[in-house]
Coordinates of C-alpha atoms and ligand atoms in Angstrom, one line a residue:
M1 CA -19.1 30.9 20.3
S2 CA -16.8 28.5 22.0
E3 CA -15.8 29.0 25.6
N4 CA -12.9 26.6 25.1
Y5 CA -9.2 27.5 25.1
V6 CA -6.7 26.2 22.8
Y7 CA -2.9 26.2 22.7
Y8 CA -1.6 28.3 19.9
Q9 CA 2.1 29.1 19.3
G10 CA 3.0 28.6 22.9
E11 CA 0.1 30.5 24.4
L12 CA -3.4 29.6 25.7
V13 CA -6.0 31.6 23.7
K14 CA -9.7 31.5 23.2
E15 CA -10.6 28.9 20.5
D16 CA -12.5 31.5 18.5
D17 CA -9.5 33.7 18.3
V18 CA -7.5 31.2 16.2
K19 CA -8.2 31.5 12.5
I20 CA -6.9 29.6 9.6
S21 CA -7.0 31.0 6.1
I22 CA -8.6 29.2 3.2
R23 CA -5.3 29.9 1.5
S24 CA -3.3 28.0 4.1
K25 CA -1.1 25.3 2.7
A26 CA -2.3 23.1 5.6
F27 CA -5.8 23.4 4.3
N28 CA -5.0 23.2 0.6
Y29 CA -2.4 20.4 0.6
G30 CA -2.6 18.8 4.0
L31 CA 0.9 19.9 4.9
G32 CA 1.0 19.1 8.6
V33 CA 1.7 16.4 11.1
F34 CA -0.2 15.7 14.3
E35 CA -0.7 13.6 17.4
G36 CA -3.5 12.1 19.3
I37 CA -3.1 11.9 23.1
R38 CA -5.5 10.9 25.9
A39 CA -5.8 12.1 29.4
Y40 CA -7.6 9.7 31.7
W41 CA -10.0 10.9 34.3
D42 CA -9.9 9.1 37.7
D43 CA -13.2 9.6 39.3
E44 CA -12.2 8.1 42.6
N45 CA -9.3 10.5 43.2
E46 CA -10.7 13.4 41.1
Q47 CA -7.5 13.5 39.1
L48 CA -6.8 13.7 35.3
Y49 CA -3.7 11.9 34.0
A50 CA -2.2 12.9 30.7
F51 CA -0.9 9.6 29.3
K52 CA 2.6 9.2 27.8
L53 CA 2.9 12.9 26.9
K54 CA 6.7 12.7 26.4
D55 CA 6.5 9.8 23.9
H56 CA 3.8 11.6 21.9
Y57 CA 5.8 14.9 21.7
E58 CA 9.0 13.1 20.9
R59 CA 7.1 11.5 18.0
L60 CA 5.6 14.8 16.9
K61 CA 9.1 16.4 16.9
Q62 CA 10.5 13.5 14.8
S63 CA 7.6 13.7 12.4
A64 CA 7.9 17.5 12.0
K65 CA 11.7 17.1 11.4
T66 CA 11.1 14.4 8.8
V67 CA 8.7 16.6 6.7
N68 CA 10.8 19.8 7.2
L69 CA 8.2 21.5 9.5
D70 CA 10.7 22.0 12.4
F71 CA 9.6 24.3 15.2
D72 CA 11.2 25.7 18.3
L73 CA 9.0 24.5 21.1
S74 CA 10.7 21.7 23.1
V75 CA 9.1 18.4 24.2
E76 CA 9.1 19.9 27.8
D77 CA 7.3 23.1 26.5
L78 CA 4.6 21.0 24.8
C79 CA 4.1 18.7 27.9
K80 CA 3.8 21.8 30.1
G81 CA 1.4 23.5 27.6
T82 CA -0.8 20.4 27.5
V83 CA -1.2 20.3 31.3
E84 CA -2.0 24.0 31.4
L85 CA -4.5 23.7 28.6
L86 CA -6.3 20.7 30.3
K87 CA -6.4 22.8 33.5
K88 CA -7.6 25.9 31.7
N89 CA -10.5 24.0 30.0
N90 CA -11.3 22.4 33.4
C91 CA -11.3 19.0 31.8
R92 CA -12.9 16.6 34.3
Q93 CA -13.5 13.6 32.1
T94 CA -11.4 11.4 29.8
T95 CA -10.2 13.8 27.2
Y96 CA -8.5 13.6 23.8
I97 CA -5.7 16.1 23.0
R98 CA -5.0 16.9 19.4
P99 CA -1.7 18.8 18.7
I100 CA -1.1 19.8 15.1
V101 CA 2.0 21.3 13.5
Y102 CA 1.2 22.7 10.1
N103 CA 2.4 24.8 7.2
D104 CA 0.4 28.0 7.3
S105 CA 2.1 29.8 4.4
L106 CA -0.5 31.3 2.0
D107 CA 1.1 31.3 -1.4
I108 CA 0.2 28.8 -4.1
G109 CA 2.2 25.5 -4.3
P110 CA 2.7 22.5 -2.1
T111 CA 6.1 23.5 -0.7
L112 CA 7.7 22.6 2.6
D113 CA 10.7 25.0 2.4
H114 CA 10.4 28.5 4.1
A115 CA 7.2 27.2 5.8
D116 CA 5.2 29.4 8.2
V117 CA 5.1 26.7 10.8
K118 CA 2.3 26.9 13.4
V119 CA 1.7 24.7 16.4
V120 CA -1.8 24.4 17.8
M121 CA -3.6 22.0 20.1
Y122 CA -7.1 21.5 21.3
T123 CA -9.0 19.3 23.7
Q124 CA -12.1 17.2 23.2
P125 CA -14.0 14.9 25.6
L126 CA -13.6 11.3 24.3
N127 CA -14.8 8.2 26.0
K128 CA -15.0 5.1 23.8
Y129 CA -13.9 5.7 20.2
A130 CA -14.9 2.4 18.7
G131 CA -18.5 2.6 19.7
K132 CA -18.6 -1.2 20.3
S133 CA -16.7 -3.5 22.6
E134 CA -16.0 -6.2 20.0
L135 CA -15.3 -5.4 16.3
S136 CA -16.0 -7.0 13.0
V137 CA -13.5 -5.8 10.5
G138 CA -12.8 -6.0 6.7
V139 CA -9.7 -5.8 4.7
S140 CA -9.8 -2.8 2.5
S141 CA -9.0 -2.7 -1.2
W142 CA -7.2 0.6 -0.6
R143 CA -3.5 -0.2 0.1
R144 CA -1.6 1.6 2.9
L145 CA 0.7 4.3 1.7
S146 CA 4.4 3.3 1.8
D147 CA 7.3 5.0 3.4
N148 CA 8.5 6.3 0.1
Q149 CA 5.2 7.8 -0.9
L150 CA 3.9 9.5 2.3
P151 CA 5.6 8.1 5.3
P152 CA 2.9 6.7 7.7
R153 CA 5.5 6.9 10.5
T154 CA 5.1 10.7 10.4
K155 CA 1.4 10.8 11.3
A156 CA 0.9 13.3 8.5
T157 CA -2.5 14.9 8.1
A158 CA -2.5 14.2 4.4
A159 CA -2.2 10.4 5.1
Y160 CA -5.6 10.3 6.7
L161 CA -7.3 10.6 3.3
N162 CA -5.9 7.1 2.8
S163 CA -7.4 6.1 6.2
A164 CA -10.7 7.7 5.5
L165 CA -11.1 6.0 2.1
A166 CA -10.5 2.6 3.7
A167 CA -12.8 3.3 6.6
L168 CA -15.6 4.5 4.2
E169 CA -15.3 1.4 2.0
T170 CA -15.4 -1.1 4.9
K171 CA -18.2 0.8 6.8
R172 CA -20.3 0.8 3.6
A173 CA -19.7 -2.9 3.4
G174 CA -21.1 -3.3 6.9
F175 CA -17.8 -3.7 8.9
D176 CA -16.9 -1.7 12.0
E177 CA -13.3 -0.9 10.8
A178 CA -10.8 -1.4 8.0
I179 CA -7.6 -3.3 7.9
F180 CA -5.0 -2.1 5.4
L181 CA -2.6 -4.3 3.5
T182 CA 0.7 -3.0 2.2
E183 CA 1.5 -2.8 -1.5
G184 CA 3.3 -6.1 -0.9
N185 CA 0.1 -7.6 0.5
H186 CA 1.2 -7.8 4.1
V187 CA -1.2 -6.9 6.9
C188 CA -0.4 -3.4 8.0
E189 CA -2.7 -1.8 10.5
G190 CA -6.3 -0.4 10.9
S191 CA -7.3 3.0 9.7
G192 CA -6.1 4.6 13.0
E193 CA -4.7 1.8 15.1
N194 CA -2.2 -1.0 15.1
I195 CA -3.1 -4.7 15.0
F196 CA -2.0 -7.8 17.0
L197 CA -2.8 -11.5 16.6
F198 CA -2.3 -14.3 19.0
K199 CA -1.6 -17.8 17.7
K200 CA -0.1 -20.9 19.4
G201 CA 1.1 -19.0 22.4
K202 CA 2.8 -16.1 20.6
L203 CA 1.7 -12.6 20.1
I204 CA 2.5 -11.4 16.6
T205 CA 2.3 -7.9 15.1
P206 CA 3.4 -6.4 11.8
S207 CA 6.9 -5.1 11.9
T208 CA 7.8 -1.4 11.7
S209 CA 9.1 -1.8 8.1
D210 CA 5.6 -2.7 6.9
N211 CA 4.5 0.9 6.7
I212 CA 2.7 1.1 10.1
L213 CA 2.6 4.1 12.4
E214 CA 4.9 3.1 15.2
G215 CA 2.2 3.2 17.8
I216 CA 2.9 4.3 21.3
T217 CA 0.1 1.9 22.5
R218 CA 1.6 -0.8 20.3
E219 CA 5.0 -0.4 22.1
L220 CA 3.2 -0.6 25.5
V221 CA 1.2 -3.7 24.5
I222 CA 4.5 -5.4 23.5
K223 CA 6.0 -4.5 26.9
L224 CA 3.0 -5.7 28.8
A225 CA 2.8 -8.9 26.9
Q226 CA 6.5 -9.6 27.5
E227 CA 7.0 -8.3 31.0
E228 CA 3.6 -8.9 32.7
L229 CA 2.2 -11.9 30.8
G230 CA 5.6 -13.5 30.0
L231 CA 4.6 -14.0 26.3
E232 CA 6.9 -14.2 23.3
V233 CA 6.2 -11.3 21.0
V234 CA 7.2 -11.5 17.3
E235 CA 7.4 -8.5 15.0
R236 CA 7.2 -9.7 11.5
S237 CA 5.3 -9.5 8.2
V238 CA 1.8 -11.0 8.5
S239 CA -0.3 -12.5 5.7
R240 CA -4.0 -11.8 5.4
T241 CA -5.3 -15.3 6.1
E242 CA -3.2 -15.5 9.3
L243 CA -5.8 -13.2 10.7
Y244 CA -8.6 -15.7 9.8
A245 CA -6.7 -18.5 11.5
A246 CA -5.6 -16.6 14.6
D247 CA -6.8 -17.5 18.1
E248 CA -7.2 -13.8 18.8
V249 CA -6.9 -10.5 17.0
F250 CA -7.0 -7.1 18.6
F251 CA -6.3 -3.4 17.9
S252 CA -4.2 -1.0 19.9
G253 CA -4.2 2.8 19.7
T254 CA -4.6 6.0 21.7
A255 CA -8.2 6.5 20.5
M256 CA -9.0 2.8 20.0
E257 CA -7.2 1.8 23.3
V258 CA -7.1 -2.1 23.4
T259 CA -10.2 -3.4 21.5
P260 CA -10.8 -7.0 20.4
V261 CA -11.5 -7.9 16.8
V262 CA -13.9 -10.9 16.7
A263 CA -14.4 -11.3 12.9
V264 CA -12.2 -10.5 9.9
D265 CA -13.8 -10.5 6.4
H266 CA -16.8 -12.4 7.9
R267 CA -14.6 -15.2 9.3
I268 CA -15.0 -15.6 13.0
V269 CA -11.8 -15.2 14.9
G270 CA -11.2 -17.8 17.7
T271 CA -14.3 -18.1 19.8
G272 CA -15.9 -15.1 18.2
H273 CA -15.5 -13.1 21.5
E274 CA -12.8 -11.3 23.2
G275 CA -9.9 -13.6 24.0
E276 CA -8.0 -14.1 27.2
V277 CA -4.8 -12.4 26.1
C278 CA -6.7 -9.3 24.9
R279 CA -8.7 -9.2 28.1
K280 CA -5.6 -9.4 30.3
I281 CA -3.7 -6.7 28.3
K282 CA -6.8 -4.5 28.4
D283 CA -7.1 -4.9 32.1
L284 CA -3.4 -4.0 32.7
F285 CA -3.8 -1.1 30.3
F286 CA -6.8 0.5 31.9
D287 CA -5.3 0.0 35.4
L288 CA -2.0 1.7 34.5
T289 CA -3.6 4.6 32.6
L290 CA -5.1 5.7 35.9
G291 CA -1.7 5.8 37.6
K292 CA -2.5 2.7 39.6
N293 CA 0.5 0.6 38.6
P294 CA 3.7 1.8 40.3
K295 CA 5.8 0.4 37.5
Y296 CA 4.1 2.7 34.9
V297 CA 3.3 5.7 37.1
E298 CA 5.8 7.8 35.2
D299 CA 3.7 7.5 32.1
C300 CA 0.8 9.4 33.8
T301 CA 1.2 13.1 34.3
P302 CA -1.3 14.4 36.9
V303 CA -3.0 17.6 35.7
Y304 CA -4.5 19.0 39.0
D305 CA -2.4 20.0 42.0
K306 CA -3.4 18.0 45.1
Ligands
PLP1 C1 -2.7 5.0 11.4 C2 -2.5 4.8 12.8 N1 -1.9 3.6 13.3 C3 -1.7 3.4 14.6 C4 -2.1 4.3 15.5 C5 -1.9 4.0 17.0 O1 -0.8 4.8 17.5 P1 -0.8 5.2 19.0 O2 -0.9 4.0 19.8 O3 0.5 6.0 19.1 O4 -2.0 6.1 19.2 C6 -2.7 5.5 15.1 C7 -3.1 6.5 16.1 O5 -2.5 7.4 16.3 C8 -2.9 5.7 13.7 O6 -3.5 6.9 13.3

């Protein structure tokens, strides 16, 4: 028995009251798209800040439209529903929010027309996702899906089998996380996060045409690097061995936040420890997620009335 509430079709209901059939196309074929959002707990002010809600729900709406799982709830409805859910569950620690839009039709066949589209979201306490403050990663032999196979841009549930296979392989090989290459052998991203490298004063990240998820944290890191650190940021295709030769490598993502990568394929990156650029971006990131930076305060939606 769960005491938790979830958001289901525009309403807050008890988690145990939401059922999904074993016949659901979402379960049988992975026909759904989803988001991962964080809400940051500020202990000092006893406030919870939902981070970049609007951006996440705009991406969710776009993903749903791309895969023909359109639904009526607006971005504003979803933002409001999220705040209400966090309040209802009395979330008083850093929390992950998982909205899912899925095809709940029950007939046989992987179809996306005439879908019974459902919208659900749940909350989950989540502190550090990576489990370590510095990561050793390996390039996976599994290639990232391409836009013409299963568009990674849509954050489709089915695409995460691809992520899980890469993570399984690299974890079994003793690494903390996987890096995908594209079919064209360009560096793509991690199993659930974007990647950056710093070399000769420039911050470099794979371009959006290299089958990455267009990460919301990635966009923020680019902005912080340019506007707060005055760095040149280059979005372009990246080769595998550029990672070995980089001064710094780090990941960005909602779950992963900003986390340094200190070895790739057993090659030490830079000093073998978190680099200065990563540290500065991380500091800026954690400061602004708690609504402490006036320039980024709009990104933080306070949950509790004060
Ligand atoms: C495959 C993949 N790449 C990148 C990201 C990072 O995206 P964001 O910063 O929007 O969380 C995620 C997480 O959602 C992901 O699953």
